[in-house]
Amino acid sequence: MMNKILKSIGGDKLSKELQSQLFNKLADLLTIGFSLNQGLKFIGQTYPGLTKTTQQIILGLKRGESFSQACTELVTSEVVDQLKIAEQHGQLHTTLEQLARFNFQRSEQRKKIRALLVYPLMLIVILAVLLALIHNILLPQLADLNGMSVRPNNQARPLALIGIALGFIIFIGLILKKMPTVKRYSILIRIPLIGKLVKQYVNYYLATNLAVLLENGLTSKDILTVISQFNPNSLIYELGSEVAYHLQNGDSYRVSLFRHSLIDSELISLLDSGETITEMAKLMTAYSQLVFNNLIRDSNKLISLIQPTVFIVIGLVVTIAYLQILMPIYQSIRGALLMKISGKRKAFTLIEMTIVLFVISLLILIIIPNLTKQRKNAETIHAGAMTSIVQSQIDAYLNVHPSDLNVTYEELQAEGYLTKKQVQKAKSEKIRITNNEAN
């Protein structure tokens, strides 16, 4: 993803889970009247896992740094830019809530991925041990029985191929990291499976930042001035610089934005809609919410493909293991029949047959997983994803209808936030809406 859709590499960055906790708790405290310093001190005293982090931020504030500057070593440059926009224009509490929600979703997705991979990885380890035993013990015995020799040089080929593949991936990752941000993302969106997610993330990131700036009444010229103060390596800075360059040359910003396959035409149309700044801010907020919902939904779909793909790989490995055992057995039986015809006899010993049957039985036990457990696991993951979708649609509905204290499925369906099929699925999984919370 899903781990940047888009994770920056390196540094002692806070995990997505800790970022979500910090931003969520700080947003709540700011809402009820705490100052930034008071909120950070309270979190450090009451949540031991965040004590070191809050102390680091407080020290930065004492040195005269802004909140975004104090967080530079803890979060990615994109998050720093979002915090900078928020604190400059009085939207820190809202932005913290958005960041907390986004990081929480990413943290939950990573937990799902880990849960999905535990059982397959155990099978892979067992299979690797079995393949080693087959290569080093069983096959030499079968070869000796057939009067053949085993080629040891073939055993290193799989490890060499794996090493080459890993080295290639690391090499490509280092090249991408050194590229300009816009060019890097432009390449990532062309990668099958994850490209769509990368593009959704980029448009969510841009729309969220633009919504905050527009809500504060900034014109396009003011927005470009603010963006010019951001980290030069950030995505929004590079795009803003290109737009400013085209405007200076008398071109429309559309000329610059349409050059990038990164940016959805819907986002460009919103910017060119001719609406007032206030209306455009509302539209941008709604658009960012829509893109966020699509991002989470498509991410969950991709996650659901992980386990079946791993099991297919395991099945192929088991098939190869069977062939490695059965082919020498077939040759031995064929040789035994030929020897019997010629008057000589050489057959399997009882120990050799026992070893072969034991290995085959063990492979059968490995490849037949606990179907009930896997089905329950899949149902739990799907229910969690469905709950997230329902909650995100409730939040989107409340952005338009903030006075509704008791949102229902019927209202969400009537307004087009959920389809009839999604409502039926949510109800069948017993997902209820209580006090505008899906659970």
Coordinates of C-alpha atoms in Angstrom, one line a residue:
M1 CA 0.0 0.0 0.0
M2 CA 0.1 -0.2 0.9
N3 CA 4.4 1.0 2.8
K4 CA 4.3 4.4 1.5
I5 CA 1.4 4.2 -0.1
L6 CA 3.6 6.2 0.6
K7 CA 5.8 6.2 3.4
S8 CA 9.0 8.3 3.6
I9 CA 12.0 6.2 4.2
G10 CA 14.4 6.8 7.1
G11 CA 14.6 8.8 10.3
D12 CA 13.1 8.1 13.7
K13 CA 9.6 9.0 12.5
L14 CA 6.6 8.2 14.7
S15 CA 4.6 5.2 13.7
K16 CA 1.2 5.9 12.1
E17 CA -0.5 4.5 15.1
L18 CA 1.3 6.8 17.5
Q19 CA 0.8 9.8 15.2
S20 CA -2.9 9.0 15.2
Q21 CA -3.0 8.9 19.0
L22 CA -1.0 12.1 19.4
F23 CA -3.0 14.1 16.9
N24 CA -6.4 12.8 18.0
K25 CA -5.8 13.5 21.7
L26 CA -4.3 16.9 21.0
A27 CA -7.3 17.9 18.8
D28 CA -9.7 16.8 21.6
L29 CA -7.8 18.9 24.2
L30 CA -7.6 22.0 21.9
T31 CA -11.4 21.7 21.3
I32 CA -12.2 21.8 25.1
G33 CA -10.0 24.9 25.7
F34 CA -6.4 23.6 26.4
S35 CA -3.6 25.6 24.9
L36 CA -1.0 23.8 22.7
N37 CA 1.6 23.6 25.5
Q38 CA -1.0 22.5 28.1
G39 CA -2.3 19.8 25.8
L40 CA 1.2 18.4 25.1
K41 CA 2.1 18.4 28.8
F42 CA -1.2 16.6 29.7
I43 CA -0.6 13.9 27.0
G44 CA 2.9 13.4 28.1
Q45 CA 1.8 12.9 31.7
T46 CA -1.2 10.6 31.0
Y47 CA 0.0 8.6 28.1
P48 CA 3.5 7.1 28.8
G49 CA 4.0 5.9 25.1
L50 CA 3.9 9.5 24.0
T51 CA 6.0 11.1 26.8
K52 CA 9.2 11.3 24.9
T53 CA 7.5 12.6 21.8
T54 CA 5.7 15.4 23.6
Q55 CA 8.8 16.4 25.5
Q56 CA 10.7 16.7 22.2
I57 CA 7.9 18.9 20.7
I58 CA 7.7 21.1 23.9
L59 CA 11.5 21.6 23.8
G60 CA 11.1 22.8 20.2
L61 CA 8.4 25.2 21.1
K62 CA 10.6 26.6 23.9
R63 CA 13.3 27.3 21.3
G64 CA 10.9 29.5 19.5
E65 CA 9.9 26.9 16.8
S66 CA 6.4 26.6 15.5
F67 CA 4.4 23.4 16.2
S68 CA 5.1 22.2 12.6
Q69 CA 8.8 22.9 12.9
A70 CA 9.0 21.0 16.2
C71 CA 7.4 18.0 14.5
T72 CA 9.8 18.0 11.5
E73 CA 11.8 15.0 12.8
L74 CA 8.7 13.0 13.8
V75 CA 6.5 13.1 10.7
T76 CA 6.9 13.3 6.9
S77 CA 7.4 16.5 5.0
E78 CA 3.8 16.3 3.7
V79 CA 2.4 16.2 7.2
V80 CA 4.7 19.1 8.2
D81 CA 3.3 21.2 5.4
Q82 CA -0.3 20.4 6.4
L83 CA 0.5 21.5 10.0
K84 CA 2.1 24.7 8.8
I85 CA -0.9 25.6 6.8
A86 CA -3.2 24.8 9.7
E87 CA -1.3 26.8 12.4
Q88 CA -0.9 29.8 10.1
H89 CA -4.6 30.0 9.4
G90 CA -6.3 28.9 12.6
Q91 CA -7.2 25.4 11.5
L92 CA -4.9 23.3 13.6
H93 CA -7.6 21.5 15.5
T94 CA -9.4 20.5 12.3
T95 CA -6.2 19.4 10.5
L96 CA -5.1 17.3 13.5
E97 CA -8.4 15.5 13.4
Q98 CA -8.0 14.8 9.7
L99 CA -4.4 13.5 10.2
A100 CA -5.5 11.4 13.1
R101 CA -8.2 9.8 11.1
F102 CA -6.0 9.1 8.0
N103 CA -3.2 7.7 10.2
F104 CA -5.7 5.5 12.1
Q105 CA -7.0 4.0 8.9
R106 CA -3.4 3.3 7.7
S107 CA -2.5 1.8 11.0
E108 CA -5.6 -0.5 10.9
Q109 CA -4.8 -1.6 7.4
R110 CA -1.3 -2.6 8.4
K111 CA -2.7 -4.6 11.3
K112 CA -4.9 -6.4 8.9
I113 CA -2.0 -7.1 6.6
R114 CA 0.0 -8.5 9.5
A115 CA -2.9 -10.7 10.6
L116 CA -3.4 -12.0 7.1
L117 CA 0.3 -12.9 6.6
V118 CA 0.9 -14.7 9.9
Y119 CA -0.5 -18.1 8.9
P120 CA 0.9 -18.0 5.3
L121 CA 4.4 -17.0 6.5
M122 CA 4.4 -19.9 9.0
L123 CA 3.6 -22.3 6.1
I124 CA 6.4 -20.8 4.0
V125 CA 8.9 -21.3 6.8
I126 CA 7.8 -24.9 7.2
L127 CA 7.9 -25.5 3.5
A128 CA 11.4 -24.0 3.3
V129 CA 12.6 -26.5 5.9
L130 CA 10.9 -29.4 4.1
L131 CA 12.4 -28.4 0.8
A132 CA 15.9 -28.3 2.4
L133 CA 15.3 -31.7 3.9
I134 CA 14.1 -33.0 0.5
H135 CA 17.2 -31.6 -1.3
N136 CA 19.8 -32.7 1.3
I137 CA 18.4 -36.0 2.6
L138 CA 15.6 -37.5 0.5
L139 CA 16.7 -36.8 -3.0
P140 CA 20.3 -38.1 -2.5
Q141 CA 18.8 -41.4 -1.2
L142 CA 16.5 -41.7 -4.1
A143 CA 19.3 -40.8 -6.5
D144 CA 21.5 -43.4 -4.9
L145 CA 18.7 -45.9 -5.3
N146 CA 18.5 -45.2 -9.0
G147 CA 22.3 -45.2 -9.4
M148 CA 22.2 -41.5 -10.3
S149 CA 24.0 -38.4 -8.9
V150 CA 22.4 -35.3 -7.5
R151 CA 23.5 -31.9 -8.9
P152 CA 24.2 -29.7 -5.8
N153 CA 24.7 -26.6 -7.9
N154 CA 21.0 -26.4 -8.7
Q155 CA 20.1 -26.0 -5.0
A156 CA 21.6 -22.5 -4.8
R157 CA 19.6 -21.1 -7.8
P158 CA 16.4 -20.2 -5.9
L159 CA 18.4 -18.3 -3.2
A160 CA 20.4 -16.5 -5.9
L161 CA 17.2 -15.5 -7.7
I162 CA 15.6 -14.2 -4.5
G163 CA 18.8 -12.3 -3.7
I164 CA 18.9 -10.7 -7.2
A165 CA 15.2 -9.8 -6.9
L166 CA 15.6 -8.1 -3.5
G167 CA 18.7 -6.3 -4.7
F168 CA 16.9 -5.0 -7.7
I169 CA 13.9 -3.7 -5.6
I170 CA 16.3 -1.9 -3.2
F171 CA 18.2 -0.4 -6.1
I172 CA 14.9 0.9 -7.7
G173 CA 13.8 2.2 -4.3
L174 CA 17.0 4.2 -3.8
I175 CA 16.7 5.7 -7.3
L176 CA 13.1 6.7 -6.7
K177 CA 14.0 8.3 -3.4
K178 CA 16.6 10.6 -5.1
M179 CA 14.1 11.8 -7.8
P180 CA 12.1 15.0 -7.5
T181 CA 8.9 14.4 -5.7
V182 CA 6.5 15.1 -8.6
K183 CA 8.5 12.8 -10.9
R184 CA 8.6 10.0 -8.3
Y185 CA 4.9 10.1 -7.8
S186 CA 4.4 10.2 -11.6
I187 CA 6.2 6.9 -11.8
L188 CA 4.5 5.3 -8.9
I189 CA 1.0 5.9 -10.3
R190 CA 2.0 3.8 -13.3
I191 CA 2.7 0.7 -11.2
P192 CA -0.1 -1.9 -11.4
L193 CA -2.3 -2.4 -8.4
I194 CA -0.9 0.4 -6.2
G195 CA -0.8 3.2 -8.9
K196 CA -4.5 4.0 -8.4
L197 CA -4.0 4.3 -4.6
V198 CA -1.0 6.6 -5.1
K199 CA -3.0 8.9 -7.3
Q200 CA -5.9 9.0 -4.8
Y201 CA -3.5 9.8 -1.9
V202 CA -2.0 12.7 -3.9
N203 CA -5.4 14.2 -4.7
Y204 CA -6.6 13.8 -1.1
Y205 CA -3.4 15.5 0.1
L206 CA -3.8 18.4 -2.3
A207 CA -7.5 18.8 -1.8
T208 CA -7.2 18.8 2.0
N209 CA -4.5 21.5 2.0
L210 CA -6.4 23.6 -0.5
A211 CA -9.6 23.3 1.5
V212 CA -7.9 24.7 4.6
L213 CA -6.4 27.7 2.6
L214 CA -9.7 28.5 0.9
E215 CA -11.6 28.3 4.2
N216 CA -9.4 31.2 5.3
G217 CA -10.4 33.3 2.3
L218 CA -7.0 33.1 0.5
T219 CA -7.0 33.9 -3.3
S220 CA -5.0 31.8 -5.7
K221 CA -2.1 34.4 -5.5
D222 CA -2.1 34.2 -1.7
I223 CA -2.1 30.4 -1.9
L224 CA 0.9 30.3 -4.1
T225 CA 2.7 32.7 -1.7
V226 CA 2.0 30.4 1.2
I227 CA 3.1 27.3 -0.7
S228 CA 6.4 28.9 -1.7
Q229 CA 7.4 28.9 2.0
F230 CA 7.0 25.0 2.3
N231 CA 9.7 22.4 2.2
P232 CA 11.3 22.6 -1.4
N233 CA 11.2 18.7 -1.6
S234 CA 7.5 18.4 -0.9
L235 CA 4.9 17.6 -3.5
I236 CA 2.8 20.7 -3.0
Y237 CA 5.8 23.0 -3.2
E238 CA 7.0 21.6 -6.6
L239 CA 3.5 21.8 -8.1
G240 CA 3.0 25.3 -6.7
S241 CA 6.4 26.4 -8.3
E242 CA 5.3 25.0 -11.7
V243 CA 1.9 26.8 -11.5
A244 CA 3.6 30.1 -10.5
Y245 CA 6.1 29.8 -13.4
H246 CA 3.2 29.3 -15.9
L247 CA 1.3 32.3 -14.5
Q248 CA 4.4 34.5 -14.8
N249 CA 4.6 33.5 -18.5
G250 CA 0.9 34.5 -19.0
D251 CA -0.4 30.9 -19.2
S252 CA -3.4 29.6 -17.2
Y253 CA -2.7 27.4 -14.2
R254 CA -4.7 24.7 -16.1
V255 CA -1.8 24.4 -18.6
S256 CA 0.5 23.4 -15.8
L257 CA -1.9 21.1 -13.9
F258 CA -3.1 19.3 -17.0
R259 CA 0.5 18.3 -17.8
H260 CA 0.4 16.0 -14.8
S261 CA -1.4 12.7 -14.8
L262 CA -1.1 12.9 -11.0
I263 CA -4.0 15.3 -10.7
D264 CA -7.6 14.3 -11.3
S265 CA -9.6 16.4 -13.8
E266 CA -12.3 16.7 -11.1
L267 CA -9.9 18.6 -8.9
I268 CA -8.9 20.9 -11.7
S269 CA -12.6 21.5 -12.6
L270 CA -13.3 22.5 -9.0
L271 CA -10.5 25.1 -9.1
D272 CA -11.9 26.4 -12.3
S273 CA -15.6 26.3 -11.3
G274 CA -15.9 30.1 -10.9
E275 CA -17.5 29.7 -7.5
T276 CA -16.9 32.1 -4.6
I277 CA -14.0 31.2 -2.3
T278 CA -16.4 30.2 0.4
E279 CA -18.3 27.8 -1.9
M280 CA -15.1 26.5 -3.4
A281 CA -13.8 25.7 0.1
K282 CA -17.0 23.6 0.8
L283 CA -16.7 21.8 -2.5
M284 CA -13.0 21.1 -1.9
T285 CA -13.7 19.7 1.6
A286 CA -16.4 17.4 0.2
Y287 CA -14.1 16.3 -2.7
S288 CA -11.3 15.5 -0.3
Q289 CA -13.7 13.4 1.8
L290 CA -14.9 11.6 -1.3
V291 CA -11.4 10.8 -2.4
F292 CA -10.5 9.7 1.1
N293 CA -13.4 7.2 1.2
N294 CA -12.4 5.8 -2.2
L295 CA -8.8 5.5 -1.0
I296 CA -9.8 3.5 2.0
R297 CA -12.2 1.3 0.1
D298 CA -9.7 0.5 -2.7
S299 CA -7.0 -0.2 -0.1
N300 CA -9.2 -2.7 1.6
K301 CA -9.9 -4.4 -1.7
L302 CA -6.2 -4.7 -2.4
I303 CA -5.5 -6.1 1.1
S304 CA -8.2 -8.8 0.6
L305 CA -6.1 -10.1 -2.3
I306 CA -2.9 -10.6 -0.3
Q307 CA -3.8 -13.9 1.4
P308 CA -5.2 -15.7 -1.7
T309 CA -2.0 -14.6 -3.6
V310 CA 0.3 -16.0 -0.9
F311 CA -1.7 -19.3 -0.8
I312 CA -1.3 -19.6 -4.6
V313 CA 2.4 -19.2 -4.2
I314 CA 2.5 -21.8 -1.5
G315 CA 0.5 -24.1 -3.7
L316 CA 3.0 -23.8 -6.5
V317 CA 5.9 -24.5 -4.0
V318 CA 4.1 -27.6 -2.8
T319 CA 3.5 -28.8 -6.4
I320 CA 7.2 -28.4 -7.1
A321 CA 8.0 -30.3 -3.9
Y322 CA 5.7 -33.1 -4.9
L323 CA 7.4 -33.3 -8.4
Q324 CA 10.8 -33.4 -6.8
I325 CA 9.8 -36.4 -4.7
L326 CA 7.5 -38.3 -7.2
M327 CA 9.8 -38.0 -10.3
P328 CA 12.7 -39.9 -8.6
I329 CA 10.1 -42.4 -7.2
Y330 CA 8.8 -42.9 -10.7
Q331 CA 12.3 -43.5 -12.1
S332 CA 13.0 -45.9 -9.3
I333 CA 9.9 -47.9 -9.9
R334 CA 10.7 -47.9 -13.7
G335 CA 14.3 -49.0 -12.9
A336 CA 13.1 -51.7 -10.6
L337 CA 10.7 -53.1 -13.2
L338 CA 13.5 -53.2 -15.8
M339 CA 15.9 -54.9 -13.3
K340 CA 13.2 -57.5 -12.5
I341 CA 12.8 -58.2 -16.2
S342 CA 16.6 -58.6 -16.6
G343 CA 16.7 -60.9 -13.5
K344 CA 18.2 -58.4 -11.1
R345 CA 16.2 -56.9 -8.3
K346 CA 16.7 -53.7 -6.4
A347 CA 13.7 -52.1 -4.6
F348 CA 12.9 -49.6 -1.8
T349 CA 13.7 -50.5 1.7
L350 CA 11.0 -50.1 4.4
I351 CA 12.7 -47.0 5.9
E352 CA 12.9 -45.3 2.5
M353 CA 9.2 -45.9 1.8
T354 CA 8.4 -44.6 5.3
I355 CA 10.3 -41.4 4.8
V356 CA 8.7 -40.7 1.4
L357 CA 5.2 -41.4 2.8
F358 CA 5.9 -39.2 5.9
V359 CA 7.0 -36.2 3.8
I360 CA 4.0 -36.5 1.4
S361 CA 1.6 -36.8 4.4
L362 CA 3.2 -33.7 6.0
L363 CA 2.9 -31.7 2.8
I364 CA -0.8 -32.6 2.6
L365 CA -1.4 -31.5 6.2
I366 CA 0.4 -28.2 5.5
I367 CA -1.5 -27.3 2.4
I368 CA -4.9 -27.9 3.9
P369 CA -5.5 -24.9 6.2
N370 CA -8.1 -24.5 8.8
L371 CA -10.9 -23.3 6.6
T372 CA -13.2 -22.3 9.4
K373 CA -10.6 -20.1 11.0
Q374 CA -9.7 -18.5 7.6
R375 CA -13.3 -17.8 6.8
K376 CA -13.9 -16.2 10.2
N377 CA -10.8 -14.1 9.7
A378 CA -11.9 -12.9 6.3
E379 CA -15.4 -12.1 7.7
T380 CA -13.9 -10.1 10.5
I381 CA -11.7 -8.1 8.1
H382 CA -14.6 -7.4 5.8
A383 CA -16.8 -6.3 8.6
G384 CA -14.1 -3.9 9.8
A385 CA -13.7 -2.5 6.3
M386 CA -17.5 -2.1 6.0
T387 CA -17.7 -0.3 9.4
S388 CA -15.0 2.1 8.2
I389 CA -16.9 2.8 5.0
V390 CA -20.1 3.5 6.8
Q391 CA -18.4 5.8 9.4
S392 CA -16.6 7.8 6.6
Q393 CA -19.9 8.3 4.8
I394 CA -21.5 9.4 8.1
D395 CA -18.7 12.0 8.5
A396 CA -19.2 13.2 4.9
Y397 CA -22.9 13.5 5.4
L398 CA -22.4 15.5 8.6
N399 CA -20.2 18.0 6.7
V400 CA -23.2 18.9 4.7
H401 CA -25.9 18.4 7.4
P402 CA -24.1 19.3 10.7
S403 CA -27.3 19.6 12.7
D404 CA -28.4 16.0 12.1
L405 CA -27.9 14.3 15.5
N406 CA -29.1 10.9 14.5
V407 CA -28.0 9.9 11.0
T408 CA -29.8 6.8 9.6
Y409 CA -29.0 4.3 6.7
E410 CA -32.1 5.6 5.0
E411 CA -30.8 9.2 4.9
L412 CA -27.4 8.0 3.7
Q413 CA -29.0 6.0 0.9
A414 CA -31.4 8.8 -0.1
E415 CA -28.5 11.3 -0.3
G416 CA -26.4 8.9 -2.4
Y417 CA -23.7 8.4 0.3
L418 CA -24.3 4.6 0.4
T419 CA -25.8 2.4 -2.3
K420 CA -28.7 0.0 -1.6
K421 CA -26.4 -2.9 -1.8
Q422 CA -24.0 -1.4 0.8
V423 CA -26.8 -0.7 3.2
Q424 CA -28.1 -4.2 2.9
K425 CA -24.6 -5.6 3.5
A426 CA -24.0 -3.3 6.5
K427 CA -27.3 -4.4 8.0
S428 CA -26.6 -8.1 7.4
E429 CA -23.3 -7.7 9.2
K430 CA -25.2 -6.1 12.1
I431 CA -23.4 -2.7 11.8
R432 CA -25.5 -0.2 13.8
I433 CA -25.4 3.6 13.8
T434 CA -25.6 5.0 17.3
N435 CA -25.0 8.7 18.0
N436 CA -23.6 9.1 14.5
E437 CA -21.0 6.3 15.2
A438 CA -20.9 3.1 13.2
N439 CA -20.3 0.1 15.4

